[in-house]
mmCIF file of C-alpha atoms in Angstrom:
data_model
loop_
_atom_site.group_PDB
_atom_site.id
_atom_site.type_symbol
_atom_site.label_atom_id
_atom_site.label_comp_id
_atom_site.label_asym_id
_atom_site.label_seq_id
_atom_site.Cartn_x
_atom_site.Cartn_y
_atom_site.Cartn_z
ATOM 1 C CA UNK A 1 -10.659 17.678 -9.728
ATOM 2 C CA UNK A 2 -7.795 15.518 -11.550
ATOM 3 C CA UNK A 3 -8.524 11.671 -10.956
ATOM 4 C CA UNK A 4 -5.097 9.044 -10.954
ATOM 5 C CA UNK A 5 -5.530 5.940 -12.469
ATOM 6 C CA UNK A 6 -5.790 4.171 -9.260
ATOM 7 C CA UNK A 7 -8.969 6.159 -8.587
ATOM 8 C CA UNK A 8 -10.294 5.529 -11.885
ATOM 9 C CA UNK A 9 -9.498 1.740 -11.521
ATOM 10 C CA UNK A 10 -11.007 1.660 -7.805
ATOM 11 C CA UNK A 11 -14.267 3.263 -8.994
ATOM 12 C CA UNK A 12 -14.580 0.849 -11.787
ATOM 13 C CA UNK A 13 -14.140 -1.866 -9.469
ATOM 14 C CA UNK A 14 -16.950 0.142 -7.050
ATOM 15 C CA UNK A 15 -19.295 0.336 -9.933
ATOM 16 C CA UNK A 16 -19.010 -3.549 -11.028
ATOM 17 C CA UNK A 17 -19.490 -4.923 -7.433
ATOM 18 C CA UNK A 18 -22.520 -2.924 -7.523
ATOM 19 C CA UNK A 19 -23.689 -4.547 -10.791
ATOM 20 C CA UNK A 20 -22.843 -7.711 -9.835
ATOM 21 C CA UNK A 21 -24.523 -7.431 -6.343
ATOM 22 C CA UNK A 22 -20.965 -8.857 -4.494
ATOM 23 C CA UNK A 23 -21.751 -7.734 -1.305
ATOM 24 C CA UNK A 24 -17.895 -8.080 0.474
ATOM 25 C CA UNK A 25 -16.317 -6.937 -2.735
ATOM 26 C CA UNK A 26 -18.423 -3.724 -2.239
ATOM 27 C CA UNK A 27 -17.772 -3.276 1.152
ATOM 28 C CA UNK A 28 -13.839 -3.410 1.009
ATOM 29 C CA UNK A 29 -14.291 -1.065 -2.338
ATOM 30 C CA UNK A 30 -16.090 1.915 -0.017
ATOM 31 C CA UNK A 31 -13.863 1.213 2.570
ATOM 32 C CA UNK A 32 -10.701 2.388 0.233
ATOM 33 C CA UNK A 33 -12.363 5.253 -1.386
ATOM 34 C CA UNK A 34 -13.428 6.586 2.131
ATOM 35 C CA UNK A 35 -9.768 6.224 3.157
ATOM 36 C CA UNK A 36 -8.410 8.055 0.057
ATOM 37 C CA UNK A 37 -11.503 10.862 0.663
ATOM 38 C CA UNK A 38 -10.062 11.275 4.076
ATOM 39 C CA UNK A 39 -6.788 11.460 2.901
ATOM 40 C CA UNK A 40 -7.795 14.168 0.201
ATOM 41 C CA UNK A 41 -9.821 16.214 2.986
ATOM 42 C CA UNK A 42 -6.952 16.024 5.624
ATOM 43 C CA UNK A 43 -4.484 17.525 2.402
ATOM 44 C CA UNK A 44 -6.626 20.551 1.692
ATOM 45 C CA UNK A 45 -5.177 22.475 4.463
ATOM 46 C CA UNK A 46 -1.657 21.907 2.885
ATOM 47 C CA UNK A 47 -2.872 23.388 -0.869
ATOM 48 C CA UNK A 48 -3.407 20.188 -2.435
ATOM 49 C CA UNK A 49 -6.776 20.855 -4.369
ATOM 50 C CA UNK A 50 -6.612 18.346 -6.703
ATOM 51 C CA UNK A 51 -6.562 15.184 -4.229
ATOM 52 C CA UNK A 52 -3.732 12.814 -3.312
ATOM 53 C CA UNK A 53 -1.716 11.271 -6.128
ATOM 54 C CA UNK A 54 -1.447 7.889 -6.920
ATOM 55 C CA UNK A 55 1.761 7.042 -4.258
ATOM 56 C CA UNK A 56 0.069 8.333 -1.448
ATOM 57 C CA UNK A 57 -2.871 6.167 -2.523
ATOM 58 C CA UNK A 58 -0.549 3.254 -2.671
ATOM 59 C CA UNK A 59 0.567 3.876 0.738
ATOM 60 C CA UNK A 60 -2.978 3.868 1.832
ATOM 61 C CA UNK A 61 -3.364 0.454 0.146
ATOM 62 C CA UNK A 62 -0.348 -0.940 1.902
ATOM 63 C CA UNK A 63 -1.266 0.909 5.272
ATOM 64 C CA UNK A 64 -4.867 -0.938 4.839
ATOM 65 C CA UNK A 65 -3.139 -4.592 4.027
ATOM 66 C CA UNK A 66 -1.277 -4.443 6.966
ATOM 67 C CA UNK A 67 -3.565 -3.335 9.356
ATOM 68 C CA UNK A 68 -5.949 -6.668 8.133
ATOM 69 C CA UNK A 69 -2.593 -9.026 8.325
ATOM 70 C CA UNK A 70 -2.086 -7.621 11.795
ATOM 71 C CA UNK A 71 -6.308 -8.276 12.336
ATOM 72 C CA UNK A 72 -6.070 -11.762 10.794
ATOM 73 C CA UNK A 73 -3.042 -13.279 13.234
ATOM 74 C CA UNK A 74 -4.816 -11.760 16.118
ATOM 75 C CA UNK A 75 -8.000 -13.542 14.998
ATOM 76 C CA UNK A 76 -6.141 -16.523 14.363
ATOM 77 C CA UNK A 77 -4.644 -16.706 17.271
ATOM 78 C CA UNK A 78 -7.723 -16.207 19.181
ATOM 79 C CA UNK A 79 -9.992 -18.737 17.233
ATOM 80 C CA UNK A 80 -11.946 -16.950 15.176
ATOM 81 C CA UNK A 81 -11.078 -18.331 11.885
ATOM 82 C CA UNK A 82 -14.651 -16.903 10.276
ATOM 83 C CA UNK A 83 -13.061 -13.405 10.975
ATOM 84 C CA UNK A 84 -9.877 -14.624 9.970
ATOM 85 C CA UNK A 85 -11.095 -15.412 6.739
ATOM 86 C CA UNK A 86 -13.609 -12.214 5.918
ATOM 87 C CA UNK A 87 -10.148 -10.230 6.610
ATOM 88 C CA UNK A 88 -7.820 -12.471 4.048
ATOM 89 C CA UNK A 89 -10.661 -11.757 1.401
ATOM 90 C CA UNK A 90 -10.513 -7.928 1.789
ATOM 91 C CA UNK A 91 -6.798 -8.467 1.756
ATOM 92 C CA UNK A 92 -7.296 -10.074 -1.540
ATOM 93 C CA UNK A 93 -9.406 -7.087 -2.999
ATOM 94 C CA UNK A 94 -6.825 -4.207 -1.770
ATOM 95 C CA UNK A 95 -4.176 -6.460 -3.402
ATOM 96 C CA UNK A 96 -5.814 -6.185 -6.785
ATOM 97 C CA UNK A 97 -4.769 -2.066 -6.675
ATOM 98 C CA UNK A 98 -1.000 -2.967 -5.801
ATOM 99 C CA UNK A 99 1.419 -3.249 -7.993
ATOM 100 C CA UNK A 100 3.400 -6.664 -8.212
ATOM 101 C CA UNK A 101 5.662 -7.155 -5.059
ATOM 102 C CA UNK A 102 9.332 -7.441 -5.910
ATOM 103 C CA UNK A 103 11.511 -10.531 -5.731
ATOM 104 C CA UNK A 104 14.120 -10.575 -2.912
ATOM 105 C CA UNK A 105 16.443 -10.804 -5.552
ATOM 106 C CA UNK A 106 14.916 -7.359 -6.906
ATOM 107 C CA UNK A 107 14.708 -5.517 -3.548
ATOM 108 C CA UNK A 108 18.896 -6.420 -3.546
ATOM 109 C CA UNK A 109 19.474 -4.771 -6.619
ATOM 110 C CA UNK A 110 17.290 -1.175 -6.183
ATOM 111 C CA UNK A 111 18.788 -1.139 -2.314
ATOM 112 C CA UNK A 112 22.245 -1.336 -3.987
ATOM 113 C CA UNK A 113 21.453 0.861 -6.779
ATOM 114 C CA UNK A 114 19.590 3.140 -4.723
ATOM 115 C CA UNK A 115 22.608 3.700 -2.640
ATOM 116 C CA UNK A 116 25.080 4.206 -5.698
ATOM 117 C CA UNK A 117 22.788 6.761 -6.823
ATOM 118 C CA UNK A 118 22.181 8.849 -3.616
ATOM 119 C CA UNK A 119 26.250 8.533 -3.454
ATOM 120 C CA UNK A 120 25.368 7.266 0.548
ATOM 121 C CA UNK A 121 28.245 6.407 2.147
ATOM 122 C CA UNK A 122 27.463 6.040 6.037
ATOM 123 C CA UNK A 123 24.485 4.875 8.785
ATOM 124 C CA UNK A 124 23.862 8.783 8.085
ATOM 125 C CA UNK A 125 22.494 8.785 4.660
ATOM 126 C CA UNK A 126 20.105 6.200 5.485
ATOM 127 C CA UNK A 127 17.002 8.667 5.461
ATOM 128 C CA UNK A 128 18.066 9.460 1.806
ATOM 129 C CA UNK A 129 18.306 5.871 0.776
ATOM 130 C CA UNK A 130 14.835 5.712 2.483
ATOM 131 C CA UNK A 131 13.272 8.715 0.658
ATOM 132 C CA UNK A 132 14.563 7.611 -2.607
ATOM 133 C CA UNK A 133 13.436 3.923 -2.700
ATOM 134 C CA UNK A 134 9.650 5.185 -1.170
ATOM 135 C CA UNK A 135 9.355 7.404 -4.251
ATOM 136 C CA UNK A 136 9.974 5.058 -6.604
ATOM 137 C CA UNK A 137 9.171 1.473 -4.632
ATOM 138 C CA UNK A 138 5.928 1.913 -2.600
ATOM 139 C CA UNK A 139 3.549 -0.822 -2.584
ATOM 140 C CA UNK A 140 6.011 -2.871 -4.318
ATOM 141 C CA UNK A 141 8.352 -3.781 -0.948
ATOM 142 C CA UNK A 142 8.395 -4.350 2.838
ATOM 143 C CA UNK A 143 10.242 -1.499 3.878
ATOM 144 C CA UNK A 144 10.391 -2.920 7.563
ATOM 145 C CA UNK A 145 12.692 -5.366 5.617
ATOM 146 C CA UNK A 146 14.301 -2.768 3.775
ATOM 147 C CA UNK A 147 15.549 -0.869 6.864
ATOM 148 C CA UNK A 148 17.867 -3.345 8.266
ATOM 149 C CA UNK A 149 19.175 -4.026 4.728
ATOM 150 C CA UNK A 150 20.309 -0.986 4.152
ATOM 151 C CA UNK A 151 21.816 -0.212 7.664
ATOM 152 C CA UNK A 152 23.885 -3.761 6.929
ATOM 153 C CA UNK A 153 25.082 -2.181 3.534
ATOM 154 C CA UNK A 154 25.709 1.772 4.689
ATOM 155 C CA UNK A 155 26.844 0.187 9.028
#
C-alpha cells in the first residue's frame, strides 16, 4: 500500500504527539487517520487498493473543519465556551494539513480562468467549472462561495 504525503505528514504528526505526551493534539491526529481509514475501506469496493489519494484526503480535512465551525457557533451560541474552545483547537490541528487558503483576489482569477479554459459559456456549464476548480482548488477555497460566483459570471 502506496502512502501520499499527507499520510506521511499526518503520521509524523501522530507519532510526535505521542512523544511529546499532547494529549488533544493526539486525539484530533486519530480522529483524521480513522476518517481517511474509513474512507480507504468504503473505496475498496470501487477497486481502489491502494487507499484514497491526497485530494480526497483534503476533502476529508475540509469536511472535518467544517463540521467543528458548525459545532463551535452552536456551542457558542448556547454558552458553552469550554466546548467552544476544545473545537477551535482541533480546528487548528486539521488546519496544519491544508494547504494555504486563497486570497479573494485569487479565487477571482482561477474562477475566471477556470471558465476560459472549460470554454463555459452558459448557467449550463457550471458543473464543469465546478469539476475543474475541485481538482485543482480543494482545501484551498470555500466553494459555497464559489457557486454563486460563478453562476454571476456564466447567468
Amino acid at each position: 500500500m502506496t502512502m501520499t504525503l499527507l499520510r506521511d505528514r499526518v503520521s509524523a504528526g501522530l507519532k510526535d504527539a505521542m512523544r511529546n505526551k499532547q494529549a488533544d493534539r493526539l486525539s484530533t491526529l486519530r480522529l483524521i487517520t480513522a476518517a481517511i481509514k474509513d474512507r480507504d475501506i468504503a473505496t475498496r469496493s470501487e477497486g481502489v487498493v491502494d487507499g484514497v489519494p491526497d485530494t480526497e484526503v483534503l476533502q476529508i480535512l475540509g469536511k472535518m473543519v467544517k463540521q467543528r465551525q458548525e459545532s463551535v457557533r452552536a456551542y457558542e451560541e448556547g454558552g458553552r465556551l469550554e466546548l467552544a474552545e476544545k473545537e477551535r483547537a482541533e480546528i487548528a490541528v486539521l488546519e496544519e494539513f491544508l494547504p494555504r487558503k486563497l486570497t479573494a483576489e485569487e479565487i477571482e482569477k482561477a474562477v475566471g480562468s477556470t471558465i476560459a479554459a472549460t470554454k463555459a459559456t452558459s448557467i449550463r456549464d457550471m458543473g464543469k467549472v465546478m469539476a475543474a476548480l475541485k481538482a485543482e482548488y480543494t482545501g484551498r477555497m470555500d466553494f459555497g462561495v464559489v457557486g454563486p460566483m460563478i453562476k454571476d459570471r456564466l447567468g
